[in-house]
Coordinates of C-alpha atoms and ligand atoms in Angstrom, one line a residue:
M836 CA 0.0 0.0 0.0
A837 CA 1.2 3.5 -0.9
H838 CA 2.5 5.5 2.0
L839 CA 1.7 9.1 2.9
N840 CA 4.6 10.9 4.8
I841 CA 3.3 13.2 7.5
T842 CA 5.7 15.3 9.5
A843 CA 5.8 18.3 11.9
R844 CA 7.8 21.3 10.8
T845 CA 8.2 24.9 12.0
V846 CA 7.7 27.5 9.3
S847 CA 8.7 31.0 10.3
S848 CA 7.0 33.4 7.9
L849 CA 4.7 33.1 4.9
D850 CA 7.1 34.5 2.3
Q851 CA 9.6 31.8 3.2
I852 CA 7.3 29.0 2.4
K853 CA 7.9 27.1 -0.8
T854 CA 5.1 24.5 -1.5
A855 CA 2.8 23.1 -4.1
A856 CA -0.2 23.6 -1.7
L857 CA -0.5 25.7 1.4
V858 CA -3.4 24.5 3.5
A859 CA -4.5 27.5 5.6
L860 CA -6.8 26.9 8.6
V861 CA -9.1 30.0 8.7
P862 CA -11.1 30.8 11.8
D863 CA -14.5 32.4 11.7
R864 CA -13.8 35.9 13.2
K865 CA -15.5 39.3 12.8
T866 CA -12.1 40.7 11.9
M867 CA -9.4 38.7 10.3
P868 CA -6.5 37.7 12.6
A869 CA -3.2 39.3 11.6
P870 CA -1.7 36.1 10.0
I871 CA -4.8 35.7 7.8
K872 CA -4.5 39.3 6.8
A873 CA -0.9 38.7 5.8
L874 CA -1.9 35.7 3.7
D875 CA -4.7 37.8 2.1
K876 CA -2.1 40.5 1.3
L877 CA 0.3 37.9 -0.2
L878 CA -2.6 36.7 -2.4
N879 CA -3.5 40.2 -3.5
G880 CA -6.8 40.2 -1.7
T881 CA -8.3 37.1 -3.3
L882 CA -8.9 35.6 0.1
S883 CA -11.1 38.4 1.4
Q884 CA -12.8 38.6 -2.0
T885 CA -13.7 34.9 -1.9
V886 CA -15.2 35.5 1.6
R887 CA -17.1 38.5 0.3
N888 CA -18.4 36.5 -2.7
G889 CA -19.7 33.9 -0.2
D890 CA -17.7 31.1 -1.7
F891 CA -15.8 30.5 1.5
T892 CA -17.4 31.0 4.9
S893 CA -14.7 29.9 7.4
A894 CA -17.3 27.5 8.9
I895 CA -16.1 24.0 9.7
G896 CA -16.8 21.9 6.6
S897 CA -16.1 24.7 4.1
H898 CA -13.1 24.8 1.9
C899 CA -11.9 26.7 -1.2
W900 CA -8.9 26.5 -3.5
L901 CA -7.1 29.8 -4.6
P902 CA -4.2 30.3 -6.9
G903 CA -1.0 31.0 -4.9
A904 CA 1.7 33.7 -5.0
A905 CA 5.5 33.8 -4.5
G906 CA 6.7 30.3 -3.5
I907 CA 3.2 29.0 -2.9
Q908 CA 1.6 27.4 -5.9
R909 CA -1.9 27.2 -4.6
V910 CA -3.8 27.7 -1.4
L911 CA -6.4 25.5 0.2
L912 CA -8.6 27.5 2.6
V913 CA -10.1 25.3 5.2
G914 CA -12.8 26.7 7.6
A915 CA -11.9 26.3 11.2
G916 CA -15.1 27.7 12.6
S917 CA -15.5 30.0 15.5
N918 CA -13.1 27.7 17.4
D919 CA -14.7 28.7 20.8
S920 CA -15.3 25.3 22.1
P921 CA -13.9 22.8 19.6
N922 CA -14.6 19.1 20.4
V923 CA -13.5 15.9 18.8
A924 CA -16.5 16.0 16.4
S925 CA -15.6 19.4 15.1
D926 CA -11.9 18.5 14.9
K927 CA -12.7 15.4 12.9
K928 CA -15.0 17.3 10.6
L929 CA -12.4 20.0 9.9
A930 CA -9.7 17.3 9.4
E931 CA -11.9 15.3 7.1
T932 CA -12.7 18.3 5.0
L933 CA -9.1 19.2 4.7
A934 CA -8.0 15.7 3.8
K935 CA -10.6 15.0 1.2
A936 CA -10.1 18.4 -0.5
L937 CA -6.3 18.0 -0.5
L938 CA -6.4 14.4 -1.8
V939 CA -8.5 15.2 -4.9
G940 CA -6.0 17.9 -5.8
S941 CA -2.9 17.3 -7.9
A942 CA -0.3 18.6 -5.4
T943 CA 2.3 16.0 -4.6
E944 CA 3.3 17.8 -1.4
A945 CA 1.6 20.3 1.0
V946 CA 2.2 22.4 4.1
V947 CA -0.6 22.7 6.6
W948 CA -0.4 26.2 8.1
T949 CA -2.1 26.8 11.4
D950 CA -0.9 30.4 12.2
G951 CA -4.4 31.7 11.6
L952 CA -5.6 30.0 14.7
T953 CA -4.4 32.7 17.1
Q954 CA -6.9 31.8 19.9
K955 CA -5.5 29.4 22.5
M956 CA -6.9 25.9 22.0
K957 CA -7.4 23.5 24.9
Q958 CA -6.4 20.3 23.1
P959 CA -4.5 21.3 19.9
E960 CA -2.9 17.8 19.8
R961 CA -6.3 16.3 19.3
L962 CA -6.8 18.4 16.2
L963 CA -3.3 17.5 14.8
E964 CA -4.0 13.8 15.5
Q965 CA -7.2 14.0 13.6
I966 CA -5.5 15.8 10.7
A967 CA -2.9 13.1 10.4
L968 CA -5.6 10.3 10.8
Q969 CA -8.0 11.8 8.2
L970 CA -5.1 12.4 5.8
A971 CA -4.0 8.8 6.1
L972 CA -7.6 7.4 5.8
A973 CA -8.3 9.6 2.7
H974 CA -5.1 8.4 1.1
Y975 CA -6.3 4.8 1.0
Q976 CA -7.7 3.4 -2.2
Y977 CA -8.7 -0.2 -3.2
N978 CA -6.8 -1.5 -6.2
H979 CA -6.1 -5.1 -5.5
T980 CA -8.5 -6.6 -8.1
L981 CA -8.8 -3.7 -10.5
N982 CA -6.9 -3.8 -13.8
H983 CA -8.6 -1.7 -16.4
R984 CA -10.3 0.4 -13.8
K985 CA -7.2 0.7 -11.7
K986 CA -7.2 4.1 -10.1
P987 CA -4.1 6.3 -10.6
A988 CA -2.0 6.6 -7.5
K989 CA -2.9 9.6 -5.3
A990 CA -0.6 12.5 -6.2
L991 CA 0.0 13.6 -2.6
K992 CA 3.1 12.0 -1.1
R993 CA 4.3 14.3 1.7
V994 CA 2.6 16.7 4.1
A995 CA 4.3 18.9 6.6
V996 CA 2.2 20.3 9.4
S997 CA 3.3 23.4 11.2
P998 CA 1.9 23.7 14.7
G999 CA 2.5 27.4 14.8
S1000 CA 1.6 28.7 18.2
L1001 CA -0.7 25.7 18.9
C1002 CA 1.8 23.5 20.7
A1003 CA 5.5 22.6 20.9
L1004 CA 7.0 20.9 17.9
A1005 CA 7.7 17.7 19.9
A1006 CA 4.1 17.4 21.0
A1007 CA 2.9 18.1 17.4
R1008 CA 5.3 15.4 16.1
R1009 CA 3.9 12.8 18.6
A1010 CA 0.2 13.7 17.8
L1011 CA 0.8 13.5 14.1
Q1012 CA 2.7 10.2 14.5
V1013 CA -0.2 8.7 16.5
G1014 CA -2.8 9.9 14.0
A1015 CA -0.8 8.6 11.0
A1016 CA 0.0 5.2 12.6
T1017 CA -3.7 4.8 13.5
G1018 CA -4.7 5.7 10.0
E1019 CA -2.2 3.2 8.5
G1020 CA -3.5 0.5 10.8
A1021 CA -7.0 1.3 9.8
N1022 CA -6.0 1.2 6.1
L1023 CA -4.5 -2.3 6.5
T1024 CA -7.8 -3.3 8.1
K1025 CA -9.8 -1.8 5.2
E1026 CA -7.6 -3.6 2.6
L1027 CA -8.0 -7.0 4.3
V1028 CA -11.8 -6.5 4.8
N1029 CA -12.3 -5.3 1.2
L1030 CA -10.5 -8.3 -0.4
P1031 CA -12.9 -10.9 -1.8
G1032 CA -13.5 -14.2 -0.1
N1033 CA -11.7 -16.2 -2.9
I1034 CA -8.5 -14.3 -2.2
C1035 CA -8.8 -13.5 1.6
T1036 CA -9.2 -17.1 2.9
P1037 CA -8.2 -18.3 6.4
R1038 CA -4.8 -19.3 5.0
Y1039 CA -4.4 -15.8 3.4
L1040 CA -4.9 -14.3 6.8
A1041 CA -2.3 -16.6 8.2
S1042 CA 0.2 -15.6 5.5
E1043 CA -0.6 -11.9 6.2
A1044 CA 0.3 -12.5 9.9
R1045 CA 3.6 -14.1 8.9
K1046 CA 4.3 -11.2 6.6
M1047 CA 3.6 -8.7 9.4
A1048 CA 6.0 -10.7 11.7
R1049 CA 8.7 -10.5 9.0
K1050 CA 8.4 -6.8 8.7
H1051 CA 8.3 -5.8 12.4
P1052 CA 11.1 -7.0 14.7
K1053 CA 8.8 -6.9 17.7
I1054 CA 6.0 -8.9 16.2
S1055 CA 5.9 -12.7 15.9
A1056 CA 3.2 -15.0 14.4
S1057 CA 2.2 -18.6 15.0
I1058 CA -0.5 -20.6 13.4
L1059 CA -2.4 -23.7 14.5
D1060 CA -3.8 -25.8 11.6
E1061 CA -6.9 -28.0 11.9
R1062 CA -4.9 -31.0 13.1
K1063 CA -3.4 -29.1 16.0
M1064 CA -6.7 -27.5 16.9
A1065 CA -8.4 -31.0 16.9
E1066 CA -5.6 -32.2 19.3
L1067 CA -6.4 -29.3 21.6
G1068 CA -10.1 -30.0 21.4
M1069 CA -11.3 -26.9 19.6
H1070 CA -14.3 -28.7 18.1
S1071 CA -16.6 -25.7 18.3
L1072 CA -14.3 -23.6 16.1
L1073 CA -13.6 -26.6 13.8
S1074 CA -17.3 -27.3 13.3
V1075 CA -17.7 -24.0 11.4
G1076 CA -15.2 -24.9 8.7
N1077 CA -16.5 -28.5 8.3
G1078 CA -18.4 -27.6 5.1
S1079 CA -15.6 -25.6 3.6
D1080 CA -12.7 -26.7 1.4
Q1081 CA -10.6 -24.0 3.0
P1082 CA -8.9 -25.2 6.2
S1083 CA -9.6 -23.2 9.3
Q1084 CA -6.6 -21.4 11.0
L1085 CA -6.0 -20.1 14.5
I1086 CA -3.6 -17.2 14.1
T1087 CA -1.6 -15.7 17.0
L1088 CA 0.1 -12.4 16.5
K1089 CA 2.3 -11.2 19.4
Y1090 CA 3.6 -7.6 19.8
Q1091 CA 6.2 -7.4 22.5
G1092 CA 6.7 -3.7 23.5
A1093 CA 7.4 -4.5 27.2
S1094 CA 9.3 -7.1 29.2
P1095 CA 8.3 -10.7 28.4
K1096 CA 7.1 -11.1 32.0
S1097 CA 4.6 -8.3 31.7
R1098 CA 1.0 -9.6 31.2
P1099 CA -0.4 -8.9 27.7
Y1100 CA -3.6 -7.2 26.5
C1101 CA -5.4 -9.7 24.3
L1102 CA -7.4 -8.9 21.1
V1103 CA -9.5 -11.7 19.7
G1104 CA -10.9 -11.3 16.2
K1105 CA -13.7 -13.1 14.4
G1106 CA -12.2 -14.1 11.1
I1107 CA -15.0 -15.7 9.0
T1108 CA -13.6 -15.0 5.5
F1109 CA -17.0 -15.8 4.0
D1110 CA -20.3 -16.4 5.8
T1111 CA -22.9 -18.2 3.7
G1112 CA -24.8 -19.1 6.8
G1113 CA -23.9 -22.8 6.2
I1114 CA -26.8 -25.2 6.2
S1115 CA -28.9 -22.4 7.7
L1116 CA -28.2 -20.7 4.4
K1117 CA -28.5 -16.9 4.2
P1118 CA -30.8 -15.3 1.5
G1119 CA -29.0 -14.3 -1.7
A1120 CA -29.5 -10.6 -1.5
K1121 CA -26.3 -8.8 -0.5
M1122 CA -24.7 -12.1 0.5
D1123 CA -21.5 -10.7 -1.1
E1124 CA -21.2 -8.5 1.9
M1125 CA -20.4 -11.5 4.0
K1126 CA -16.8 -11.3 2.7
F1127 CA -16.6 -8.5 5.4
D1128 CA -17.3 -11.1 8.1
M1129 CA -13.6 -11.1 9.0
G1130 CA -13.8 -7.4 10.0
G1131 CA -12.9 -8.3 13.6
A1132 CA -9.8 -10.1 12.5
G1133 CA -8.9 -7.2 10.2
S1134 CA -9.1 -4.8 13.1
V1135 CA -6.7 -7.0 15.1
F1136 CA -4.2 -6.7 12.3
G1137 CA -4.8 -3.0 12.1
A1138 CA -4.5 -2.3 15.8
I1139 CA -1.3 -4.3 16.2
H1140 CA 0.2 -2.6 13.2
A1141 CA -0.5 0.8 14.7
V1142 CA 0.6 -0.2 18.2
A1143 CA 3.9 -1.4 16.8
A1144 CA 4.4 1.7 14.7
M1145 CA 3.8 3.8 17.9
K1146 CA 6.2 1.5 19.9
L1147 CA 3.7 1.4 22.8
P1148 CA 5.4 -0.1 25.9
I1149 CA 3.0 -2.9 26.4
N1150 CA 2.6 -6.5 25.3
V1151 CA -0.4 -7.3 23.0
V1152 CA -1.5 -10.7 21.8
G1153 CA -3.9 -10.9 18.9
V1154 CA -5.7 -14.1 18.3
I1155 CA -7.7 -14.6 15.1
A1156 CA -10.2 -17.4 14.7
A1157 CA -10.3 -17.9 10.9
A1158 CA -12.8 -20.1 9.0
E1159 CA -15.1 -20.2 6.1
N1160 CA -18.8 -21.0 6.7
M1161 CA -20.1 -23.1 3.8
P1162 CA -22.9 -25.6 3.3
S1163 CA -21.9 -29.1 2.0
G1164 CA -22.3 -32.8 2.7
R1165 CA -19.8 -32.5 5.5
A1166 CA -21.2 -29.2 6.9
T1167 CA -22.5 -29.0 10.5
K1168 CA -26.3 -29.3 10.7
P1169 CA -28.8 -27.7 13.0
G1170 CA -29.2 -29.9 16.1
D1171 CA -25.5 -31.1 16.0
V1172 CA -23.8 -31.0 19.3
V1173 CA -20.1 -30.1 19.6
T1174 CA -17.6 -30.0 22.5
S1175 CA -15.8 -26.8 22.8
L1176 CA -12.2 -26.3 24.1
S1177 CA -13.6 -25.3 27.5
G1178 CA -15.3 -28.7 27.7
K1179 CA -18.8 -27.2 27.5
T1180 CA -21.0 -28.8 24.9
I1181 CA -22.9 -26.6 22.5
E1182 CA -26.1 -27.4 20.6
I1183 CA -25.8 -25.7 17.2
L1184 CA -29.4 -24.7 16.5
N1185 CA -28.5 -22.3 13.7
T1186 CA -25.3 -22.7 11.7
D1187 CA -25.5 -19.0 10.7
A1188 CA -24.7 -18.1 14.4
E1189 CA -21.1 -19.2 13.6
G1190 CA -19.1 -16.3 14.9
R1191 CA -19.7 -17.2 18.5
L1192 CA -18.7 -20.8 17.8
V1193 CA -15.2 -19.8 16.5
L1194 CA -14.8 -17.0 19.2
C1195 CA -15.7 -19.2 22.2
D1196 CA -12.7 -21.5 21.5
A1197 CA -10.4 -18.6 20.9
L1198 CA -11.6 -17.0 24.2
T1199 CA -10.8 -20.2 26.1
Y1200 CA -7.4 -20.4 24.3
V1201 CA -6.2 -16.9 25.3
S1202 CA -6.4 -17.8 29.0
R1203 CA -3.0 -19.3 28.5
F1204 CA -1.5 -15.9 28.1
S1205 CA -2.7 -14.7 31.5
P1206 CA -4.1 -11.5 29.9
V1207 CA -4.7 -8.3 31.8
E1208 CA -7.8 -7.8 29.7
V1209 CA -9.4 -9.4 26.7
V1210 CA -11.3 -7.6 24.0
D1211 CA -13.0 -9.5 21.2
I1212 CA -14.0 -7.8 18.0
A1213 CA -16.6 -9.4 15.7
T1214 CA -19.2 -8.6 13.0
L1215 CA -21.4 -10.8 15.2
T1216 CA -25.0 -9.9 14.7
G1217 CA -27.4 -8.3 12.2
A1218 CA -29.4 -7.3 15.3
I1219 CA -26.8 -4.7 16.4
I1220 CA -27.5 -2.8 13.1
V1221 CA -31.2 -2.7 14.2
S1222 CA -30.2 -1.3 17.6
L1223 CA -27.4 1.2 16.7
G1224 CA -27.4 1.5 12.9
H1225 CA -24.0 2.3 11.5
E1226 CA -23.0 4.9 14.1
A1227 CA -21.9 3.0 17.1
T1228 CA -20.2 -0.2 17.9
G1229 CA -22.0 -2.4 20.5
I1230 CA -20.0 -2.8 23.7
F1231 CA -20.6 -5.7 26.2
S1232 CA -18.4 -6.4 29.2
N1233 CA -18.1 -8.3 32.4
D1234 CA -16.1 -5.4 33.9
N1235 CA -17.3 -1.9 34.4
D1236 CA -13.9 -0.3 34.3
L1237 CA -13.0 -1.9 31.0
A1238 CA -16.4 -1.0 29.5
E1239 CA -15.9 2.6 30.6
S1240 CA -12.4 2.7 29.2
L1241 CA -13.5 1.5 25.8
L1242 CA -16.4 3.9 25.7
A1243 CA -14.0 6.8 26.6
A1244 CA -11.5 5.6 24.0
G1245 CA -14.2 5.7 21.4
D1246 CA -15.4 9.1 22.5
R1247 CA -11.8 10.5 22.4
T1248 CA -11.2 9.5 18.8
Y1249 CA -14.9 9.8 17.6
D1250 CA -15.1 6.1 16.8
R1251 CA -17.8 5.6 19.3
G1252 CA -19.4 2.7 21.1
W1253 CA -22.5 2.1 23.2
R1254 CA -22.8 -0.3 26.1
F1255 CA -25.5 -3.1 26.4
P1256 CA -26.3 -5.3 29.4
I1257 CA -25.6 -9.0 29.6
W1258 CA -27.9 -9.8 32.5
E1259 CA -28.6 -13.2 33.9
E1260 CA -32.2 -13.0 32.6
Y1261 CA -30.9 -13.0 29.0
H1262 CA -28.6 -15.9 29.6
R1263 CA -31.6 -18.2 30.2
Q1264 CA -32.5 -18.0 26.5
L1265 CA -29.4 -20.1 25.8
E1266 CA -30.5 -23.2 27.8
S1267 CA -30.6 -26.4 25.8
P1268 CA -32.1 -29.8 26.6
F1269 CA -29.3 -31.6 24.8
A1270 CA -26.1 -29.6 25.6
D1271 CA -24.6 -27.2 28.2
L1272 CA -25.8 -24.3 26.0
A1273 CA -27.4 -23.6 22.7
N1274 CA -25.8 -21.3 20.1
I1275 CA -28.9 -19.0 19.7
G1276 CA -31.5 -17.5 21.9
S1277 CA -35.2 -17.5 21.2
G1278 CA -36.7 -14.3 22.7
G1279 CA -35.2 -11.3 21.0
A1280 CA -32.2 -9.2 22.0
G1281 CA -30.1 -11.1 19.5
S1282 CA -26.9 -9.1 20.0
I1283 CA -27.2 -9.5 23.8
T1284 CA -27.7 -13.2 23.7
A1285 CA -24.8 -13.6 21.4
A1286 CA -22.6 -11.6 23.9
C1287 CA -24.0 -13.7 26.8
F1288 CA -22.9 -16.8 24.9
L1289 CA -19.4 -15.4 24.6
S1290 CA -19.3 -14.3 28.2
Q1291 CA -19.7 -17.9 29.3
F1292 CA -16.2 -18.6 27.9
A1293 CA -14.6 -15.5 29.3
E1294 CA -15.2 -16.0 33.0
E1295 CA -11.6 -16.1 34.0
Y1296 CA -10.5 -12.6 33.1
K1297 CA -11.7 -9.1 32.4
W1298 CA -13.4 -9.2 29.0
A1299 CA -15.3 -7.0 26.6
H1300 CA -16.9 -7.8 23.3
L1301 CA -17.3 -5.3 20.4
D1302 CA -20.1 -6.0 17.9
I1303 CA -19.0 -4.2 14.8
A1304 CA -21.5 -5.6 12.3
G1305 CA -22.8 -2.1 11.8
T1306 CA -19.5 -0.1 11.9
A1307 CA -16.9 -2.2 10.1
F1308 CA -18.3 -1.6 6.6
R1309 CA -20.8 0.4 4.6
S1310 CA -23.2 -0.8 1.9
A1311 CA -23.1 2.5 0.0
P1312 CA -20.5 3.4 -1.1
K1313 CA -19.7 -0.3 -0.5
G1314 CA -16.5 -0.9 1.5
A1315 CA -14.7 -1.3 4.7
T1316 CA -14.4 1.7 7.2
G1317 CA -11.3 0.7 9.2
R1318 CA -13.4 0.8 12.4
P1319 CA -12.9 0.1 15.3
V1320 CA -9.1 0.5 14.9
P1321 CA -9.1 4.1 16.2
L1322 CA -11.1 3.0 19.3
L1323 CA -8.8 0.0 19.9
V1324 CA -5.6 2.0 19.5
N1325 CA -6.8 4.7 21.8
Y1326 CA -7.7 2.2 24.4
L1327 CA -4.3 0.5 24.2
R1328 CA -2.6 3.9 24.3
E1329 CA -4.5 4.8 27.5
R1330 CA -3.5 1.4 29.0
A1331 CA 0.1 2.1 28.1
G1332 CA -0.2 5.4 30.0
A1333 CA 0.2 7.6 26.9
A1334 CA -3.3 8.8 25.8
L1335 CA -4.3 12.5 26.1
Ligands
LIG2301 N1 -22.0 -12.4 10.1 C1 -23.3 -12.4 10.6 C2 -23.8 -11.1 11.2 C3 -24.0 -10.0 10.2 C4 -25.2 -9.8 9.6 C5 -23.0 -9.1 10.0 C6 -25.4 -8.7 8.8 C7 -23.1 -8.0 9.1 C8 -24.3 -7.8 8.5 C9 -23.5 -13.5 11.7 O1 -22.7 -14.6 11.5 C10 -24.9 -14.0 11.6 O2 -25.2 -14.5 10.6 N2 -25.6 -13.7 12.6 C11 -27.0 -14.1 12.7 C12 -27.3 -14.7 14.0 C13 -28.6 -15.4 14.1 C14 -28.6 -16.6 13.3 C15 -28.9 -15.7 15.6 C16 -27.8 -12.9 12.4 O3 -27.5 -11.8 12.8 O4 -28.8 -13.0 11.7
LIG2302 MN1 -23.6 -16.1 10.2
LIG2303 ZN1 -20.9 -14.3 10.5

């Protein structure tokens, strides 16, 4: 994937700047701040004229290109609003406007100039982080299976951001690095999630893990094949791949940023590379979207990539339960009973509730790492889209502090979640006459009963489950979003003691 270089740089005065594109943040003020007046003067009054014409309002969300002057080829005016009480939502909107406008342009290099923001900002690093994050995200484009329609590479290669009087250069550098690393991680997630099911198979995910381990000295990968999983007793996970010609894989990715003795944070990802529903076959409409059913696995890759790029001083273990859910003469049937790695037996009443079947064995498996906390990430239920639409990730947890931390991490980076209960009353729906538990409930609250099922395999540690069926991808324009990588990275940064 192409890389966008984002750095912090001090620029002293406008007339010394030489750039293909000066990106000027323009606040909404009755009278122009002195630096904006100076820019207007350099541009022979075209800036104030554009404002008078009503083509640029300085509101957040507005932007306008102007021809440049002297060493500046062109200027992108980006509205910074009244700037009185910026929040992460307004920072994100500003950054997104800036990034999208800059990336459709033809400039190969740009300088983001913040001198116009003369008012003191409470959290300038948050804005800088969003600028780097949104630039990285906007730089992504899918090309893997395009030939004749292959998009030309994005022109933009380098962006220098000048913090001006917002904050010190070192603080700006760190904020930009965090945003860029998060964006790169999310782009890796997007690429894996967008790949079709005939390319992105369980073995493809395993080879991606090995590739990542080769690239980063602090990352290692190990893979369990079906034979090893059977020896361990992971028959719930294995039952999902029974109908598929693609062998299931249990992938472990370890990032070691702290002493080997320090207990790790575990991320567990649902990696169903295609979900037909199995014998409980899904309807045909939009079934192609079930290639996105490894979004949880993709976000584990993305988060670990970002954490390694940021060199966080913690240990992280990512475990991906990868399988393909297909119907066949060998496929699992409704009513089949399997024994999970935990020893609990499961009556599979619906083979389309397969995510929980692969995750439960992965959740039992991660106990061996003595994790501080375990977060699983899964495109688990269509019901979460009924509850939350595509705005928020569903959060479920057996630990209030962990749930609060994940909610706060999502709020800080505007990749938000919303918590649901997993009360005892809901658990009763999972009782079965033929096994220790059934894999589906029968009385509504489908996302909650799915989480209740998982919680029964996560009793030994602090655990949270993120249901990302509504947030990991969009139907229009169709594609992966890279969520919830920003949430996960922010949570891990906070646990590493580094978040804002
Ligand atoms: N992968 C699906 C969930 C899903 C549905 C994700 C729509 C994204 C969009 C999951 O494996 C599934 O099929 N869940 C079933 C559970 C049901 C059988 C209890 C569902 O949501 O219908
Ligand atoms: Mn399913
Ligand atoms: Zn699924």
